[in-house]
């Protein structure tokens, strides 16, 4: 195995069908690709019957190299994961990624096809290592006449689970799932609670009067 491997200092737990699947303070971070790691769990800390319940496709036991004696679980195969006592979503958080939600007095405006959708001088800006800045607006600063509620729900390892999604209707055109909100974000991202964010890869964003180039959708994250 050539992936980067490091000890994880956090207590890691997960549950399956309401029962504890494992509880360990000796997990490994393994970077299978550059952006975030996976947890590899010591086989000795896995509860009896869990491997049989999941099968080798979603719970792979390794017997060679730096990860010998560890199990790599498919994240979605377990019902809930926790770092210490805080639930995590989608995949483990990268210990080398920083995510900050900062209040700002910069003037930010969102448009699409020349229609103003939101404007604020008190946004919250979310800075995540290696990703585009996200701009969050108070609901009173968003023109809901162009927003159409959507049933979409997404999860973020750093922000939690979305509580609302909207598409944008401009004339006869419906642009699907370009707006979202976290009413109950993770503790570190509480400044964005209840605010709305626009997918700035697909809308026009103006900051202090200057139009910001749309980021590449390669960096998609909500």
JSON list of C-alpha atoms in Angstrom, two decimals:
[
{"chain": "A", "resi": 1, "resn": "UNK", "atom": "CA", "xyz": [0.00, 0.00, 0.00]},
{"chain": "A", "resi": 2, "resn": "UNK", "atom": "CA", "xyz": [1.41, 3.41, -0.98]},
{"chain": "A", "resi": 3, "resn": "UNK", "atom": "CA", "xyz": [-1.25, 5.66, 0.59]},
{"chain": "A", "resi": 4, "resn": "UNK", "atom": "CA", "xyz": [-0.36, 8.07, 3.37]},
{"chain": "A", "resi": 5, "resn": "UNK", "atom": "CA", "xyz": [-1.06, 6.47, 6.76]},
{"chain": "A", "resi": 6, "resn": "UNK", "atom": "CA", "xyz": [-1.12, 8.27, 10.13]},
{"chain": "A", "resi": 7, "resn": "UNK", "atom": "CA", "xyz": [-2.47, 7.50, 13.60]},
{"chain": "A", "resi": 8, "resn": "UNK", "atom": "CA", "xyz": [-5.77, 9.21, 14.37]},
{"chain": "A", "resi": 9, "resn": "UNK", "atom": "CA", "xyz": [-5.75, 10.80, 17.86]},
{"chain": "A", "resi": 10, "resn": "UNK", "atom": "CA", "xyz": [-9.56, 10.89, 18.15]},
{"chain": "A", "resi": 11, "resn": "UNK", "atom": "CA", "xyz": [-11.90, 8.37, 19.68]},
{"chain": "A", "resi": 12, "resn": "UNK", "atom": "CA", "xyz": [-13.91, 6.92, 16.78]},
{"chain": "A", "resi": 13, "resn": "UNK", "atom": "CA", "xyz": [-17.19, 5.02, 17.11]},
{"chain": "A", "resi": 14, "resn": "UNK", "atom": "CA", "xyz": [-19.90, 3.80, 14.77]},
{"chain": "A", "resi": 15, "resn": "UNK", "atom": "CA", "xyz": [-23.25, 2.10, 15.13]},
{"chain": "A", "resi": 16, "resn": "UNK", "atom": "CA", "xyz": [-25.04, -0.54, 13.08]},
{"chain": "A", "resi": 17, "resn": "UNK", "atom": "CA", "xyz": [-28.74, -1.37, 13.58]},
{"chain": "A", "resi": 18, "resn": "UNK", "atom": "CA", "xyz": [-28.71, 0.48, 16.91]},
{"chain": "A", "resi": 19, "resn": "UNK", "atom": "CA", "xyz": [-25.72, -1.40, 18.31]},
{"chain": "A", "resi": 20, "resn": "UNK", "atom": "CA", "xyz": [-22.12, -0.32, 18.74]},
{"chain": "A", "resi": 21, "resn": "UNK", "atom": "CA", "xyz": [-20.10, -1.61, 15.77]},
{"chain": "A", "resi": 22, "resn": "UNK", "atom": "CA", "xyz": [-16.72, -0.48, 17.07]},
{"chain": "A", "resi": 23, "resn": "UNK", "atom": "CA", "xyz": [-15.17, 1.86, 19.62]},
{"chain": "A", "resi": 24, "resn": "UNK", "atom": "CA", "xyz": [-11.49, 2.72, 19.27]},
{"chain": "A", "resi": 25, "resn": "UNK", "atom": "CA", "xyz": [-8.81, 5.24, 20.16]},
{"chain": "A", "resi": 26, "resn": "UNK", "atom": "CA", "xyz": [-6.35, 3.53, 17.81]},
{"chain": "A", "resi": 27, "resn": "UNK", "atom": "CA", "xyz": [-7.81, 4.18, 14.36]},
{"chain": "A", "resi": 28, "resn": "UNK", "atom": "CA", "xyz": [-5.60, 5.04, 11.42]},
{"chain": "A", "resi": 29, "resn": "UNK", "atom": "CA", "xyz": [-6.06, 7.82, 8.92]},
{"chain": "A", "resi": 30, "resn": "UNK", "atom": "CA", "xyz": [-5.46, 6.44, 5.42]},
{"chain": "A", "resi": 31, "resn": "UNK", "atom": "CA", "xyz": [-5.48, 8.81, 2.44]},
{"chain": "A", "resi": 32, "resn": "UNK", "atom": "CA", "xyz": [-6.78, 6.72, -0.45]},
{"chain": "A", "resi": 33, "resn": "UNK", "atom": "CA", "xyz": [-6.94, 9.93, -2.49]},
{"chain": "A", "resi": 34, "resn": "UNK", "atom": "CA", "xyz": [-5.57, 13.41, -1.72]},
{"chain": "A", "resi": 35, "resn": "UNK", "atom": "CA", "xyz": [-8.60, 15.30, -0.41]},
{"chain": "A", "resi": 36, "resn": "UNK", "atom": "CA", "xyz": [-9.58, 13.44, 2.76]},
{"chain": "A", "resi": 37, "resn": "UNK", "atom": "CA", "xyz": [-8.72, 10.22, 4.62]},
{"chain": "A", "resi": 38, "resn": "UNK", "atom": "CA", "xyz": [-10.67, 7.12, 5.50]},
{"chain": "A", "resi": 39, "resn": "UNK", "atom": "CA", "xyz": [-10.64, 5.50, 8.92]},
{"chain": "A", "resi": 40, "resn": "UNK", "atom": "CA", "xyz": [-9.08, 2.06, 9.25]},
{"chain": "A", "resi": 41, "resn": "UNK", "atom": "CA", "xyz": [-10.27, 0.40, 12.47]},
{"chain": "A", "resi": 42, "resn": "UNK", "atom": "CA", "xyz": [-8.28, -2.16, 14.51]},
{"chain": "A", "resi": 43, "resn": "UNK", "atom": "CA", "xyz": [-9.89, -5.55, 14.10]},
{"chain": "A", "resi": 44, "resn": "UNK", "atom": "CA", "xyz": [-9.60, -6.09, 17.86]},
{"chain": "A", "resi": 45, "resn": "UNK", "atom": "CA", "xyz": [-11.96, -3.14, 18.49]},
{"chain": "A", "resi": 46, "resn": "UNK", "atom": "CA", "xyz": [-14.74, -4.35, 16.18]},
{"chain": "A", "resi": 47, "resn": "UNK", "atom": "CA", "xyz": [-17.77, -5.90, 17.89]},
{"chain": "A", "resi": 48, "resn": "UNK", "atom": "CA", "xyz": [-18.53, -9.56, 17.31]},
{"chain": "A", "resi": 49, "resn": "UNK", "atom": "CA", "xyz": [-20.82, -10.26, 14.37]},
{"chain": "A", "resi": 50, "resn": "UNK", "atom": "CA", "xyz": [-20.32, -6.90, 12.61]},
{"chain": "A", "resi": 51, "resn": "UNK", "atom": "CA", "xyz": [-18.08, -8.24, 9.84]},
{"chain": "A", "resi": 52, "resn": "UNK", "atom": "CA", "xyz": [-20.51, -11.08, 9.12]},
{"chain": "A", "resi": 53, "resn": "UNK", "atom": "CA", "xyz": [-23.44, -8.66, 9.06]},
{"chain": "A", "resi": 54, "resn": "UNK", "atom": "CA", "xyz": [-21.77, -6.39, 6.50]},
{"chain": "A", "resi": 55, "resn": "UNK", "atom": "CA", "xyz": [-19.77, -8.76, 4.33]},
{"chain": "A", "resi": 56, "resn": "UNK", "atom": "CA", "xyz": [-16.39, -8.23, 2.60]},
{"chain": "A", "resi": 57, "resn": "UNK", "atom": "CA", "xyz": [-17.71, -5.67, 0.10]},
{"chain": "A", "resi": 58, "resn": "UNK", "atom": "CA", "xyz": [-18.31, -3.06, 2.80]},
{"chain": "A", "resi": 59, "resn": "UNK", "atom": "CA", "xyz": [-15.99, -4.29, 5.57]},
{"chain": "A", "resi": 60, "resn": "UNK", "atom": "CA", "xyz": [-12.59, -5.24, 4.23]},
{"chain": "A", "resi": 61, "resn": "UNK", "atom": "CA", "xyz": [-9.99, -6.73, 6.57]},
{"chain": "A", "resi": 62, "resn": "UNK", "atom": "CA", "xyz": [-6.36, -5.97, 5.67]},
{"chain": "A", "resi": 63, "resn": "UNK", "atom": "CA", "xyz": [-3.52, -8.32, 6.53]},
{"chain": "A", "resi": 64, "resn": "UNK", "atom": "CA", "xyz": [-0.49, -6.65, 4.94]},
{"chain": "A", "resi": 65, "resn": "UNK", "atom": "CA", "xyz": [1.60, -3.52, 5.32]},
{"chain": "A", "resi": 66, "resn": "UNK", "atom": "CA", "xyz": [1.00, -0.58, 7.66]},
{"chain": "A", "resi": 67, "resn": "UNK", "atom": "CA", "xyz": [-2.74, -1.35, 7.88]},
{"chain": "A", "resi": 68, "resn": "UNK", "atom": "CA", "xyz": [-2.42, -5.03, 8.74]},
{"chain": "A", "resi": 69, "resn": "UNK", "atom": "CA", "xyz": [-4.98, -6.04, 11.34]},
{"chain": "A", "resi": 70, "resn": "UNK", "atom": "CA", "xyz": [-7.33, -3.17, 10.44]},
{"chain": "A", "resi": 71, "resn": "UNK", "atom": "CA", "xyz": [-10.80, -3.03, 8.86]},
{"chain": "A", "resi": 72, "resn": "UNK", "atom": "CA", "xyz": [-11.83, -0.48, 6.26]},
{"chain": "A", "resi": 73, "resn": "UNK", "atom": "CA", "xyz": [-15.61, 0.07, 6.51]},
{"chain": "A", "resi": 74, "resn": "UNK", "atom": "CA", "xyz": [-17.65, 1.66, 3.76]},
{"chain": "A", "resi": 75, "resn": "UNK", "atom": "CA", "xyz": [-18.81, 4.87, 5.41]},
{"chain": "A", "resi": 76, "resn": "UNK", "atom": "CA", "xyz": [-22.41, 4.53, 4.27]},
{"chain": "A", "resi": 77, "resn": "UNK", "atom": "CA", "xyz": [-22.60, 0.91, 5.42]},
{"chain": "A", "resi": 78, "resn": "UNK", "atom": "CA", "xyz": [-22.86, 2.02, 9.06]},
{"chain": "A", "resi": 79, "resn": "UNK", "atom": "CA", "xyz": [-25.76, 3.97, 10.51]},
{"chain": "A", "resi": 80, "resn": "UNK", "atom": "CA", "xyz": [-23.81, 6.72, 12.28]},
{"chain": "A", "resi": 81, "resn": "UNK", "atom": "CA", "xyz": [-20.18, 7.64, 12.91]},
{"chain": "A", "resi": 82, "resn": "UNK", "atom": "CA", "xyz": [-18.77, 9.74, 15.76]},
{"chain": "A", "resi": 83, "resn": "UNK", "atom": "CA", "xyz": [-15.49, 11.49, 16.44]},
{"chain": "A", "resi": 84, "resn": "UNK", "atom": "CA", "xyz": [-15.41, 11.78, 20.21]},
{"chain": "A", "resi": 85, "resn": "UNK", "atom": "CA", "xyz": [-19.09, 12.66, 20.89]},
{"chain": "A", "resi": 86, "resn": "UNK", "atom": "CA", "xyz": [-19.78, 14.62, 17.71]},
{"chain": "A", "resi": 87, "resn": "UNK", "atom": "CA", "xyz": [-21.42, 12.94, 14.75]},
{"chain": "A", "resi": 88, "resn": "UNK", "atom": "CA", "xyz": [-19.61, 13.08, 11.43]},
{"chain": "A", "resi": 89, "resn": "UNK", "atom": "CA", "xyz": [-21.09, 12.82, 7.94]},
{"chain": "A", "resi": 90, "resn": "UNK", "atom": "CA", "xyz": [-20.09, 11.52, 4.47]},
{"chain": "A", "resi": 91, "resn": "UNK", "atom": "CA", "xyz": [-16.43, 10.81, 5.32]},
{"chain": "A", "resi": 92, "resn": "UNK", "atom": "CA", "xyz": [-13.89, 11.55, 8.06]},
{"chain": "A", "resi": 93, "resn": "UNK", "atom": "CA", "xyz": [-12.79, 15.15, 8.35]},
{"chain": "A", "resi": 94, "resn": "UNK", "atom": "CA", "xyz": [-9.36, 15.89, 6.99]},
{"chain": "A", "resi": 95, "resn": "UNK", "atom": "CA", "xyz": [-7.15, 16.94, 9.94]},
{"chain": "A", "resi": 96, "resn": "UNK", "atom": "CA", "xyz": [-5.27, 19.26, 7.58]},
{"chain": "A", "resi": 97, "resn": "UNK", "atom": "CA", "xyz": [-8.41, 21.05, 6.34]},
{"chain": "A", "resi": 98, "resn": "UNK", "atom": "CA", "xyz": [-9.62, 24.19, 8.07]},
{"chain": "A", "resi": 99, "resn": "UNK", "atom": "CA", "xyz": [-13.19, 25.46, 7.76]},
{"chain": "A", "resi": 100, "resn": "UNK", "atom": "CA", "xyz": [-14.03, 28.91, 9.15]},
{"chain": "A", "resi": 101, "resn": "UNK", "atom": "CA", "xyz": [-17.38, 30.73, 9.12]},
{"chain": "A", "resi": 102, "resn": "UNK", "atom": "CA", "xyz": [-16.66, 34.44, 9.51]},
{"chain": "A", "resi": 103, "resn": "UNK", "atom": "CA", "xyz": [-19.08, 37.33, 9.81]},
{"chain": "A", "resi": 104, "resn": "UNK", "atom": "CA", "xyz": [-18.31, 40.10, 7.34]},
{"chain": "A", "resi": 105, "resn": "UNK", "atom": "CA", "xyz": [-19.38, 43.59, 6.30]},
{"chain": "A", "resi": 106, "resn": "UNK", "atom": "CA", "xyz": [-18.37, 43.06, 2.68]},
{"chain": "A", "resi": 107, "resn": "UNK", "atom": "CA", "xyz": [-21.13, 43.84, 0.20]},
{"chain": "A", "resi": 108, "resn": "UNK", "atom": "CA", "xyz": [-22.18, 40.68, -1.64]},
{"chain": "A", "resi": 109, "resn": "UNK", "atom": "CA", "xyz": [-24.81, 40.39, -4.38]},
{"chain": "A", "resi": 110, "resn": "UNK", "atom": "CA", "xyz": [-26.05, 37.30, -6.22]},
{"chain": "A", "resi": 111, "resn": "UNK", "atom": "CA", "xyz": [-27.61, 37.44, -9.68]},
{"chain": "A", "resi": 112, "resn": "UNK", "atom": "CA", "xyz": [-28.66, 34.97, -12.33]},
{"chain": "A", "resi": 113, "resn": "UNK", "atom": "CA", "xyz": [-29.55, 35.95, -15.90]},
{"chain": "A", "resi": 114, "resn": "UNK", "atom": "CA", "xyz": [-29.48, 39.58, -14.76]},
{"chain": "A", "resi": 115, "resn": "UNK", "atom": "CA", "xyz": [-32.00, 39.03, -11.95]},
{"chain": "A", "resi": 116, "resn": "UNK", "atom": "CA", "xyz": [-30.95, 40.02, -8.42]},
{"chain": "A", "resi": 117, "resn": "UNK", "atom": "CA", "xyz": [-31.53, 37.11, -6.02]},
{"chain": "A", "resi": 118, "resn": "UNK", "atom": "CA", "xyz": [-29.80, 38.23, -2.82]},
{"chain": "A", "resi": 119, "resn": "UNK", "atom": "CA", "xyz": [-27.85, 41.20, -1.52]},
{"chain": "A", "resi": 120, "resn": "UNK", "atom": "CA", "xyz": [-26.18, 41.77, 1.83]},
{"chain": "A", "resi": 121, "resn": "UNK", "atom": "CA", "xyz": [-23.72, 43.91, 3.74]},
{"chain": "A", "resi": 122, "resn": "UNK", "atom": "CA", "xyz": [-23.68, 41.41, 6.62]},
{"chain": "A", "resi": 123, "resn": "UNK", "atom": "CA", "xyz": [-23.00, 38.01, 5.04]},
{"chain": "A", "resi": 124, "resn": "UNK", "atom": "CA", "xyz": [-21.18, 35.10, 6.62]},
{"chain": "A", "resi": 125, "resn": "UNK", "atom": "CA", "xyz": [-18.27, 33.85, 4.54]},
{"chain": "A", "resi": 126, "resn": "UNK", "atom": "CA", "xyz": [-17.20, 30.22, 4.78]},
{"chain": "A", "resi": 127, "resn": "UNK", "atom": "CA", "xyz": [-13.55, 29.52, 3.97]},
{"chain": "A", "resi": 128, "resn": "UNK", "atom": "CA", "xyz": [-12.63, 25.86, 3.48]},
{"chain": "A", "resi": 129, "resn": "UNK", "atom": "CA", "xyz": [-9.07, 24.84, 2.64]},
{"chain": "A", "resi": 130, "resn": "UNK", "atom": "CA", "xyz": [-8.66, 24.37, -1.11]},
{"chain": "A", "resi": 131, "resn": "UNK", "atom": "CA", "xyz": [-12.27, 25.23, -1.98]},
{"chain": "A", "resi": 132, "resn": "UNK", "atom": "CA", "xyz": [-14.13, 28.35, -3.16]},
{"chain": "A", "resi": 133, "resn": "UNK", "atom": "CA", "xyz": [-15.47, 30.84, -0.63]},
{"chain": "A", "resi": 134, "resn": "UNK", "atom": "CA", "xyz": [-19.18, 30.34, 0.13]},
{"chain": "A", "resi": 135, "resn": "UNK", "atom": "CA", "xyz": [-21.40, 33.35, 0.86]},
{"chain": "A", "resi": 136, "resn": "UNK", "atom": "CA", "xyz": [-24.30, 32.93, 3.30]},
{"chain": "A", "resi": 137, "resn": "UNK", "atom": "CA", "xyz": [-27.23, 35.37, 3.44]},
{"chain": "A", "resi": 138, "resn": "UNK", "atom": "CA", "xyz": [-29.85, 36.17, 6.03]},
{"chain": "A", "resi": 139, "resn": "UNK", "atom": "CA", "xyz": [-33.25, 35.00, 4.80]},
{"chain": "A", "resi": 140, "resn": "UNK", "atom": "CA", "xyz": [-34.55, 38.57, 4.82]},
{"chain": "A", "resi": 141, "resn": "UNK", "atom": "CA", "xyz": [-31.88, 39.43, 2.23]},
{"chain": "A", "resi": 142, "resn": "UNK", "atom": "CA", "xyz": [-33.01, 36.77, -0.28]},
{"chain": "A", "resi": 143, "resn": "UNK", "atom": "CA", "xyz": [-35.70, 37.30, -2.92]},
{"chain": "A", "resi": 144, "resn": "UNK", "atom": "CA", "xyz": [-37.83, 34.20, -2.39]},
{"chain": "A", "resi": 145, "resn": "UNK", "atom": "CA", "xyz": [-40.06, 35.04, -5.35]},
{"chain": "A", "resi": 146, "resn": "UNK", "atom": "CA", "xyz": [-37.54, 33.20, -7.54]},
{"chain": "A", "resi": 147, "resn": "UNK", "atom": "CA", "xyz": [-36.93, 30.26, -5.20]},
{"chain": "A", "resi": 148, "resn": "UNK", "atom": "CA", "xyz": [-38.75, 26.94, -5.55]},
{"chain": "A", "resi": 149, "resn": "UNK", "atom": "CA", "xyz": [-38.49, 24.47, -2.64]},
{"chain": "A", "resi": 150, "resn": "UNK", "atom": "CA", "xyz": [-36.76, 21.18, -3.42]},
{"chain": "A", "resi": 151, "resn": "UNK", "atom": "CA", "xyz": [-36.78, 17.83, -1.62]},
{"chain": "A", "resi": 152, "resn": "UNK", "atom": "CA", "xyz": [-33.00, 17.47, -1.99]},
{"chain": "A", "resi": 153, "resn": "UNK", "atom": "CA", "xyz": [-30.94, 16.79, 1.13]},
{"chain": "A", "resi": 154, "resn": "UNK", "atom": "CA", "xyz": [-27.15, 16.68, 1.23]},
{"chain": "A", "resi": 155, "resn": "UNK", "atom": "CA", "xyz": [-24.57, 16.13, 3.95]},
{"chain": "A", "resi": 156, "resn": "UNK", "atom": "CA", "xyz": [-21.19, 17.75, 4.56]},
{"chain": "A", "resi": 157, "resn": "UNK", "atom": "CA", "xyz": [-18.46, 16.40, 6.85]},
{"chain": "A", "resi": 158, "resn": "UNK", "atom": "CA", "xyz": [-17.85, 19.89, 8.22]},
{"chain": "A", "resi": 159, "resn": "UNK", "atom": "CA", "xyz": [-21.33, 21.47, 8.26]},
{"chain": "A", "resi": 160, "resn": "UNK", "atom": "CA", "xyz": [-23.73, 18.58, 8.83]},
{"chain": "A", "resi": 161, "resn": "UNK", "atom": "CA", "xyz": [-27.05, 17.89, 7.06]},
{"chain": "A", "resi": 162, "resn": "UNK", "atom": "CA", "xyz": [-28.93, 20.49, 5.03]},
{"chain": "A", "resi": 163, "resn": "UNK", "atom": "CA", "xyz": [-32.36, 21.53, 6.29]},
{"chain": "A", "resi": 164, "resn": "UNK", "atom": "CA", "xyz": [-33.58, 23.11, 3.06]},
{"chain": "A", "resi": 165, "resn": "UNK", "atom": "CA", "xyz": [-32.91, 23.23, -0.67]},
{"chain": "A", "resi": 166, "resn": "UNK", "atom": "CA", "xyz": [-34.31, 25.48, -3.38]},
{"chain": "A", "resi": 167, "resn": "UNK", "atom": "CA", "xyz": [-34.18, 25.68, -7.14]},
{"chain": "A", "resi": 168, "resn": "UNK", "atom": "CA", "xyz": [-34.22, 29.04, -8.93]},
{"chain": "A", "resi": 169, "resn": "UNK", "atom": "CA", "xyz": [-36.88, 29.95, -11.49]},
{"chain": "A", "resi": 170, "resn": "UNK", "atom": "CA", "xyz": [-36.06, 32.73, -13.93]},
{"chain": "A", "resi": 171, "resn": "UNK", "atom": "CA", "xyz": [-38.88, 33.12, -16.45]},
{"chain": "A", "resi": 172, "resn": "UNK", "atom": "CA", "xyz": [-39.56, 29.68, -17.91]},
{"chain": "A", "resi": 173, "resn": "UNK", "atom": "CA", "xyz": [-36.17, 28.28, -16.84]},
{"chain": "A", "resi": 174, "resn": "UNK", "atom": "CA", "xyz": [-35.76, 26.23, -13.68]},
{"chain": "A", "resi": 175, "resn": "UNK", "atom": "CA", "xyz": [-32.21, 25.93, -12.35]},
{"chain": "A", "resi": 176, "resn": "UNK", "atom": "CA", "xyz": [-32.29, 23.01, -9.98]},
{"chain": "A", "resi": 177, "resn": "UNK", "atom": "CA", "xyz": [-30.84, 22.88, -6.47]},
{"chain": "A", "resi": 178, "resn": "UNK", "atom": "CA", "xyz": [-28.72, 26.04, -6.41]},
{"chain": "A", "resi": 179, "resn": "UNK", "atom": "CA", "xyz": [-29.59, 27.22, -2.89]},
{"chain": "A", "resi": 180, "resn": "UNK", "atom": "CA", "xyz": [-29.31, 25.49, 0.48]},
{"chain": "A", "resi": 181, "resn": "UNK", "atom": "CA", "xyz": [-29.46, 26.08, 4.22]},
{"chain": "A", "resi": 182, "resn": "UNK", "atom": "CA", "xyz": [-28.25, 24.47, 7.43]},
{"chain": "A", "resi": 183, "resn": "UNK", "atom": "CA", "xyz": [-30.66, 25.22, 10.26]},
{"chain": "A", "resi": 184, "resn": "UNK", "atom": "CA", "xyz": [-28.73, 22.87, 12.59]},
{"chain": "A", "resi": 185, "resn": "UNK", "atom": "CA", "xyz": [-25.07, 22.98, 11.51]},
{"chain": "A", "resi": 186, "resn": "UNK", "atom": "CA", "xyz": [-22.20, 21.39, 13.39]},
{"chain": "A", "resi": 187, "resn": "UNK", "atom": "CA", "xyz": [-21.01, 23.43, 16.41]},
{"chain": "A", "resi": 188, "resn": "UNK", "atom": "CA", "xyz": [-18.02, 24.96, 14.61]},
{"chain": "A", "resi": 189, "resn": "UNK", "atom": "CA", "xyz": [-20.22, 26.33, 11.81]},
{"chain": "A", "resi": 190, "resn": "UNK", "atom": "CA", "xyz": [-22.97, 27.86, 13.95]},
{"chain": "A", "resi": 191, "resn": "UNK", "atom": "CA", "xyz": [-22.60, 31.33, 12.32]},
{"chain": "A", "resi": 192, "resn": "UNK", "atom": "CA", "xyz": [-24.34, 29.96, 9.17]},
{"chain": "A", "resi": 193, "resn": "UNK", "atom": "CA", "xyz": [-27.35, 28.64, 11.10]},
{"chain": "A", "resi": 194, "resn": "UNK", "atom": "CA", "xyz": [-30.57, 29.37, 9.21]},
{"chain": "A", "resi": 195, "resn": "UNK", "atom": "CA", "xyz": [-28.81, 31.36, 6.46]},
{"chain": "A", "resi": 196, "resn": "UNK", "atom": "CA", "xyz": [-29.00, 30.64, 2.72]},
{"chain": "A", "resi": 197, "resn": "UNK", "atom": "CA", "xyz": [-26.10, 29.97, 0.37]},
{"chain": "A", "resi": 198, "resn": "UNK", "atom": "CA", "xyz": [-26.04, 30.04, -3.43]},
{"chain": "A", "resi": 199, "resn": "UNK", "atom": "CA", "xyz": [-24.04, 27.59, -5.52]},
{"chain": "A", "resi": 200, "resn": "UNK", "atom": "CA", "xyz": [-21.66, 30.21, -6.85]},
{"chain": "A", "resi": 201, "resn": "UNK", "atom": "CA", "xyz": [-20.38, 27.91, -9.59]},
{"chain": "A", "resi": 202, "resn": "UNK", "atom": "CA", "xyz": [-23.71, 28.52, -11.34]},
{"chain": "A", "resi": 203, "resn": "UNK", "atom": "CA", "xyz": [-24.75, 32.05, -10.35]},
{"chain": "A", "resi": 204, "resn": "UNK", "atom": "CA", "xyz": [-23.12, 35.46, -10.72]},
{"chain": "A", "resi": 205, "resn": "UNK", "atom": "CA", "xyz": [-21.46, 36.74, -7.55]},
{"chain": "A", "resi": 206, "resn": "UNK", "atom": "CA", "xyz": [-20.43, 40.34, -6.92]},
{"chain": "A", "resi": 207, "resn": "UNK", "atom": "CA", "xyz": [-18.24, 41.24, -3.93]},
{"chain": "A", "resi": 208, "resn": "UNK", "atom": "CA", "xyz": [-17.75, 44.94, -3.14]},
{"chain": "A", "resi": 209, "resn": "UNK", "atom": "CA", "xyz": [-18.95, 45.75, -6.64]},
{"chain": "A", "resi": 210, "resn": "UNK", "atom": "CA", "xyz": [-16.55, 43.39, -8.42]},
{"chain": "A", "resi": 211, "resn": "UNK", "atom": "CA", "xyz": [-17.82, 40.30, -10.22]},
{"chain": "A", "resi": 212, "resn": "UNK", "atom": "CA", "xyz": [-16.09, 37.15, -9.01]},
{"chain": "A", "resi": 213, "resn": "UNK", "atom": "CA", "xyz": [-15.23, 34.52, -11.61]},
{"chain": "A", "resi": 214, "resn": "UNK", "atom": "CA", "xyz": [-17.33, 31.40, -11.25]},
{"chain": "A", "resi": 215, "resn": "UNK", "atom": "CA", "xyz": [-15.30, 28.57, -9.68]},
{"chain": "A", "resi": 216, "resn": "UNK", "atom": "CA", "xyz": [-14.92, 25.33, -11.55]},
{"chain": "A", "resi": 217, "resn": "UNK", "atom": "CA", "xyz": [-17.56, 22.72, -10.66]},
{"chain": "A", "resi": 218, "resn": "UNK", "atom": "CA", "xyz": [-14.58, 20.40, -10.06]},
{"chain": "A", "resi": 219, "resn": "UNK", "atom": "CA", "xyz": [-14.53, 21.91, -6.57]},
{"chain": "A", "resi": 220, "resn": "UNK", "atom": "CA", "xyz": [-18.17, 21.09, -5.87]},
{"chain": "A", "resi": 221, "resn": "UNK", "atom": "CA", "xyz": [-19.01, 21.15, -2.19]},
{"chain": "A", "resi": 222, "resn": "UNK", "atom": "CA", "xyz": [-22.11, 22.24, -0.31]}
]
